[in-house]
């Protein structure tokens, strides 16, 4: 798949899933044929079998089930499985969390859609939540951002504003995304009209815990889904830098647990 260059972010490939065509149709600006050509699918996609964008009750066909996939999850598949996981969290957990669509970070990095993405995020009221889950896919690789206590004072010791970056392929240098993440956070604060200045926002700790790693080049999406499940189940009510990394260590879980999780997830989807 060729990489196209787009102005200021010419050196950054953008991976956008097929289901984002729905968002394109919802945008106020007129979409040209070139806009459609500029969108690169998160390879490889199962476009004929996973059409869902919203939280859907459609079943994923067994040949493309998460436990049997031979390729990485595309964005549509990820959204379907994430919706299943989210729906089974108890209400007391869901009140602490919210989440952003897995494509929004990639869309934000595309300058022509940046303002639209920021407006979507503003409607999520993320500063009222303890945690914000931000699954992202860049350079054909899935990872997980978690915003913690963004609505709290930057001087707080017990409810520390910080960002976690969970990556199952740390040999690829997760912090290569830091400039984009910092800019993303700054623009979110600015769009909300928050009083924090740029210098303060850029000092918010970005932490990369040494979490369990994938064993091959295809498991990153599965690992991100499992990170989400375990983090929501185990996250403290108040996240403090003093307690970091909490449970997020190399022996947090074994790779075999991811396989069993995927099998159970497929089974759950078939029943829903």
Short mmCIF file of C-alpha atoms in Angstrom, two decimals:
data_model
loop_
_atom_site.label_atom_id
_atom_site.label_comp_id
_atom_site.label_asym_id
_atom_site.label_seq_id
_atom_site.Cartn_x
_atom_site.Cartn_y
_atom_site.Cartn_z
CA UNK A 1 0.00 0.00 0.00
CA UNK A 2 1.44 3.35 -1.00
CA UNK A 3 1.78 6.26 1.41
CA UNK A 4 0.47 9.64 0.35
CA UNK A 5 1.81 12.92 1.64
CA UNK A 6 -0.45 15.54 3.17
CA UNK A 7 1.04 18.96 3.76
CA UNK A 8 2.48 19.43 7.24
CA UNK A 9 2.14 15.78 8.19
CA UNK A 10 3.81 14.50 5.05
CA UNK A 11 6.08 12.15 6.97
CA UNK A 12 3.28 10.57 8.99
CA UNK A 13 1.20 7.76 7.44
CA UNK A 14 -2.46 7.86 8.47
CA UNK A 15 -4.39 4.63 8.86
CA UNK A 16 -8.14 5.12 8.51
CA UNK A 17 -10.66 2.29 8.52
CA UNK A 18 -13.31 1.75 5.89
CA UNK A 19 -16.10 2.53 8.31
CA UNK A 20 -14.92 6.14 8.55
CA UNK A 21 -16.71 6.79 5.27
CA UNK A 22 -19.78 7.23 7.47
CA UNK A 23 -18.04 10.05 9.31
CA UNK A 24 -17.00 11.59 6.03
CA UNK A 25 -20.61 11.69 4.91
CA UNK A 26 -21.53 13.36 8.19
CA UNK A 27 -19.01 16.16 7.80
CA UNK A 28 -20.29 19.52 6.70
CA UNK A 29 -17.49 20.12 4.23
CA UNK A 30 -17.92 18.68 0.76
CA UNK A 31 -15.89 15.51 0.29
CA UNK A 32 -14.02 15.25 -2.99
CA UNK A 33 -12.88 12.10 -4.74
CA UNK A 34 -9.32 12.98 -3.75
CA UNK A 35 -10.36 13.03 -0.06
CA UNK A 36 -11.55 9.46 -0.44
CA UNK A 37 -8.35 8.44 -2.19
CA UNK A 38 -6.29 10.00 0.59
CA UNK A 39 -7.79 7.68 3.20
CA UNK A 40 -5.68 4.60 3.76
CA UNK A 41 -7.29 1.50 5.16
CA UNK A 42 -5.84 -0.13 8.25
CA UNK A 43 -4.40 -3.17 6.50
CA UNK A 44 -5.52 -5.80 6.25
CA UNK A 45 -9.26 -5.20 6.47
CA UNK A 46 -12.18 -7.60 6.33
CA UNK A 47 -14.47 -5.15 4.59
CA UNK A 48 -16.95 -7.72 3.38
CA UNK A 49 -17.64 -9.21 6.79
CA UNK A 50 -17.21 -6.51 9.47
CA UNK A 51 -19.25 -3.49 8.35
CA UNK A 52 -20.12 -2.11 11.76
CA UNK A 53 -19.12 1.38 12.94
CA UNK A 54 -21.51 1.85 15.85
CA UNK A 55 -22.00 -0.54 18.73
CA UNK A 56 -23.77 -3.26 16.84
CA UNK A 57 -25.35 -6.59 17.71
CA UNK A 58 -24.28 -8.09 14.40
CA UNK A 59 -22.24 -11.22 14.72
CA UNK A 60 -18.71 -11.41 13.40
CA UNK A 61 -18.43 -14.29 10.96
CA UNK A 62 -16.58 -17.23 12.45
CA UNK A 63 -13.86 -17.30 9.80
CA UNK A 64 -12.88 -13.78 10.85
CA UNK A 65 -13.32 -14.28 14.58
CA UNK A 66 -10.72 -12.64 16.76
CA UNK A 67 -9.42 -15.96 18.03
CA UNK A 68 -8.84 -17.29 14.47
CA UNK A 69 -7.57 -14.22 12.67
CA UNK A 70 -4.31 -14.55 10.77
CA UNK A 71 -3.96 -10.79 10.30
CA UNK A 72 -4.23 -7.66 12.42
CA UNK A 73 -7.61 -6.33 13.48
CA UNK A 74 -9.02 -3.64 11.24
CA UNK A 75 -10.78 -0.67 12.84
CA UNK A 76 -14.30 -1.97 12.19
CA UNK A 77 -13.53 -5.31 13.84
CA UNK A 78 -11.91 -3.55 16.78
CA UNK A 79 -14.96 -1.35 17.34
CA UNK A 80 -17.27 -4.37 17.34
CA UNK A 81 -15.22 -6.26 19.89
CA UNK A 82 -14.65 -3.20 22.03
CA UNK A 83 -18.41 -2.62 22.12
CA UNK A 84 -18.93 -6.14 23.42
CA UNK A 85 -16.30 -5.70 26.14
CA UNK A 86 -17.66 -2.30 27.21
CA UNK A 87 -21.24 -3.54 27.44
CA UNK A 88 -20.21 -6.19 29.99
CA UNK A 89 -18.47 -3.82 32.41
CA UNK A 90 -20.54 -3.09 35.55
CA UNK A 91 -22.11 0.35 35.81
CA UNK A 92 -19.88 1.48 38.67
CA UNK A 93 -16.84 0.95 36.44
CA UNK A 94 -18.35 2.67 33.42
CA UNK A 95 -19.10 5.79 35.45
CA UNK A 96 -15.35 6.28 36.01
CA UNK A 97 -14.47 5.84 32.35
CA UNK A 98 -15.22 7.12 28.92
CA UNK A 99 -13.53 6.36 25.62
CA UNK A 100 -12.70 7.87 22.25
CA UNK A 101 -13.30 6.18 18.93
CA UNK A 102 -10.27 4.21 17.77
CA UNK A 103 -9.97 6.35 14.62
CA UNK A 104 -10.09 9.80 16.17
CA UNK A 105 -6.40 10.08 16.95
CA UNK A 106 -5.49 9.16 13.36
CA UNK A 107 -8.08 11.62 12.06
CA UNK A 108 -6.74 14.31 14.37
CA UNK A 109 -3.31 13.89 12.80
CA UNK A 110 -4.85 14.73 9.43
CA UNK A 111 -5.00 18.53 9.57
CA UNK A 112 -8.11 18.91 7.41
CA UNK A 113 -10.22 16.97 9.98
CA UNK A 114 -8.55 18.16 13.19
CA UNK A 115 -11.25 20.68 14.18
CA UNK A 116 -14.00 18.15 13.55
CA UNK A 117 -12.34 15.56 15.77
CA UNK A 118 -11.86 18.11 18.57
CA UNK A 119 -15.55 18.96 18.41
CA UNK A 120 -16.45 15.27 18.76
CA UNK A 121 -14.14 14.94 21.76
CA UNK A 122 -15.64 18.00 23.41
CA UNK A 123 -19.06 16.34 23.37
CA UNK A 124 -17.61 13.40 25.32
CA UNK A 125 -17.00 15.63 28.40
CA UNK A 126 -13.77 13.82 29.14
CA UNK A 127 -12.70 16.23 31.91
CA UNK A 128 -15.53 14.92 34.08
CA UNK A 129 -14.18 11.36 33.98
CA UNK A 130 -11.40 9.71 35.94
CA UNK A 131 -10.11 7.78 32.95
CA UNK A 132 -10.36 8.18 29.18
CA UNK A 133 -9.50 5.18 27.01
CA UNK A 134 -7.96 6.15 23.67
CA UNK A 135 -7.17 3.13 21.47
CA UNK A 136 -5.03 4.30 18.56
CA UNK A 137 -3.68 2.79 15.37
CA UNK A 138 -0.65 4.36 13.69
CA UNK A 139 1.84 2.85 11.28
CA UNK A 140 -0.30 -0.28 11.10
CA UNK A 141 0.12 -0.87 14.85
CA UNK A 142 -2.38 -0.73 17.73
CA UNK A 143 -1.58 0.79 21.12
CA UNK A 144 -3.57 2.24 24.00
CA UNK A 145 -3.52 5.73 25.49
CA UNK A 146 -5.21 6.30 28.84
CA UNK A 147 -5.80 9.83 30.11
CA UNK A 148 -5.99 9.89 33.91
CA UNK A 149 -7.57 12.69 36.00
CA UNK A 150 -7.41 15.32 33.25
CA UNK A 151 -9.99 17.39 35.11
CA UNK A 152 -7.90 17.61 38.27
CA UNK A 153 -5.33 20.18 39.33
CA UNK A 154 -1.91 19.59 37.80
CA UNK A 155 -0.47 20.00 41.31
CA UNK A 156 -2.54 17.18 42.81
CA UNK A 157 -0.57 14.41 44.53
CA UNK A 158 -3.41 11.93 45.06
CA UNK A 159 -5.35 12.41 41.80
CA UNK A 160 -2.43 12.96 39.46
CA UNK A 161 -3.16 14.09 35.90
CA UNK A 162 -1.05 11.85 33.68
CA UNK A 163 -1.13 9.81 30.50
CA UNK A 164 -0.39 6.11 30.16
CA UNK A 165 0.78 4.57 26.89
CA UNK A 166 0.42 0.79 26.78
CA UNK A 167 2.23 -0.80 23.86
CA UNK A 168 2.69 -4.51 23.18
CA UNK A 169 5.66 -3.84 20.89
CA UNK A 170 7.97 -1.63 22.91
CA UNK A 171 10.93 -2.51 20.70
CA UNK A 172 9.32 -0.19 18.12
CA UNK A 173 9.82 2.82 20.46
CA UNK A 174 6.32 3.88 21.64
CA UNK A 175 7.57 7.38 22.48
CA UNK A 176 7.92 8.16 18.78
CA UNK A 177 4.28 9.21 19.16
CA UNK A 178 4.98 11.64 21.98
CA UNK A 179 5.02 14.84 19.85
CA UNK A 180 1.61 13.98 18.39
CA UNK A 181 0.24 12.98 21.79
CA UNK A 182 1.43 16.23 23.39
CA UNK A 183 -0.11 18.30 20.61
CA UNK A 184 -3.33 16.27 20.83
CA UNK A 185 -3.61 16.94 24.56
CA UNK A 186 -2.86 20.62 24.20
CA UNK A 187 -5.53 21.07 21.55
CA UNK A 188 -8.07 19.18 23.67
CA UNK A 189 -7.40 21.49 26.64
CA UNK A 190 -7.57 24.53 24.35
CA UNK A 191 -10.84 23.42 22.73
CA UNK A 192 -12.38 23.02 26.21
CA UNK A 193 -11.30 26.55 27.21
CA UNK A 194 -9.28 25.20 30.13
CA UNK A 195 -7.04 27.63 32.08
CA UNK A 196 -3.88 25.49 31.88
CA UNK A 197 -1.21 26.94 29.61
CA UNK A 198 0.92 25.06 27.08
CA UNK A 199 3.93 24.78 29.36
CA UNK A 200 1.84 23.17 32.10
CA UNK A 201 0.11 20.77 29.73
CA UNK A 202 3.38 19.64 28.16
CA UNK A 203 4.66 18.75 31.64
CA UNK A 204 1.88 16.25 32.30
CA UNK A 205 3.68 12.92 32.82
CA UNK A 206 3.57 10.49 29.90
CA UNK A 207 4.23 7.04 31.35
CA UNK A 208 5.05 3.89 29.38
CA UNK A 209 4.72 0.86 31.68
CA UNK A 210 6.54 -2.35 30.77
CA UNK A 211 3.49 -4.44 29.99
CA UNK A 212 3.38 -7.97 28.49
CA UNK A 213 4.51 -8.07 24.86
CA UNK A 214 3.05 -9.68 21.77
CA UNK A 215 4.75 -12.73 20.31
CA UNK A 216 4.26 -12.01 16.62
CA UNK A 217 3.41 -9.15 14.28
CA UNK A 218 -0.35 -9.71 14.28
CA UNK A 219 -1.45 -9.63 17.93
CA UNK A 220 -1.31 -5.90 18.76
CA UNK A 221 -5.06 -5.27 18.42
CA UNK A 222 -5.90 -8.28 20.59
CA UNK A 223 -3.46 -7.11 23.25
CA UNK A 224 -5.01 -3.62 23.30
CA UNK A 225 -8.47 -5.11 23.84
CA UNK A 226 -7.11 -7.21 26.70
CA UNK A 227 -5.28 -4.21 28.20
CA UNK A 228 -8.61 -2.37 28.19
CA UNK A 229 -10.47 -5.21 29.88
CA UNK A 230 -7.91 -5.69 32.65
CA UNK A 231 -7.29 -2.00 33.24
CA UNK A 232 -10.98 -1.18 33.66
CA UNK A 233 -11.39 -4.10 36.04
CA UNK A 234 -8.35 -3.20 38.18
CA UNK A 235 -7.88 0.58 37.95
CA UNK A 236 -7.84 2.39 41.31
CA UNK A 237 -10.50 5.00 42.00
CA UNK A 238 -7.71 7.58 42.29
CA UNK A 239 -4.60 7.17 40.16
CA UNK A 240 -1.41 8.41 41.79
CA UNK A 241 2.11 8.62 40.38
CA UNK A 242 3.33 7.29 43.75
CA UNK A 243 1.49 4.02 43.12
CA UNK A 244 2.67 3.64 39.53
CA UNK A 245 2.95 1.19 37.80
CA UNK A 246 0.36 -0.58 39.98
CA UNK A 247 -0.47 -3.86 38.24
CA UNK A 248 0.99 -2.85 34.84
CA UNK A 249 4.17 -4.92 34.81
CA UNK A 250 5.82 -7.53 32.62
CA UNK A 251 4.12 -10.37 34.49
CA UNK A 252 0.67 -8.73 34.45
CA UNK A 253 -0.58 -11.67 32.38
CA UNK A 254 0.73 -14.39 30.08
CA UNK A 255 0.25 -14.40 26.32
CA UNK A 256 -1.86 -17.54 26.61
CA UNK A 257 -4.37 -15.51 28.61
CA UNK A 258 -4.88 -13.28 25.56
CA UNK A 259 -5.74 -16.34 23.46
CA UNK A 260 -8.30 -17.56 25.99
CA UNK A 261 -9.73 -14.03 26.25
CA UNK A 262 -10.20 -13.90 22.47
CA UNK A 263 -11.97 -17.26 22.46
CA UNK A 264 -14.34 -16.14 25.22
CA UNK A 265 -14.94 -12.86 23.41
CA UNK A 266 -15.96 -14.68 20.25
CA UNK A 267 -18.29 -16.89 22.27
CA UNK A 268 -19.86 -13.86 23.97
CA UNK A 269 -20.47 -12.09 20.66
CA UNK A 270 -22.23 -15.14 19.25
CA UNK A 271 -24.63 -15.08 22.21
CA UNK A 272 -25.36 -11.31 22.08
#
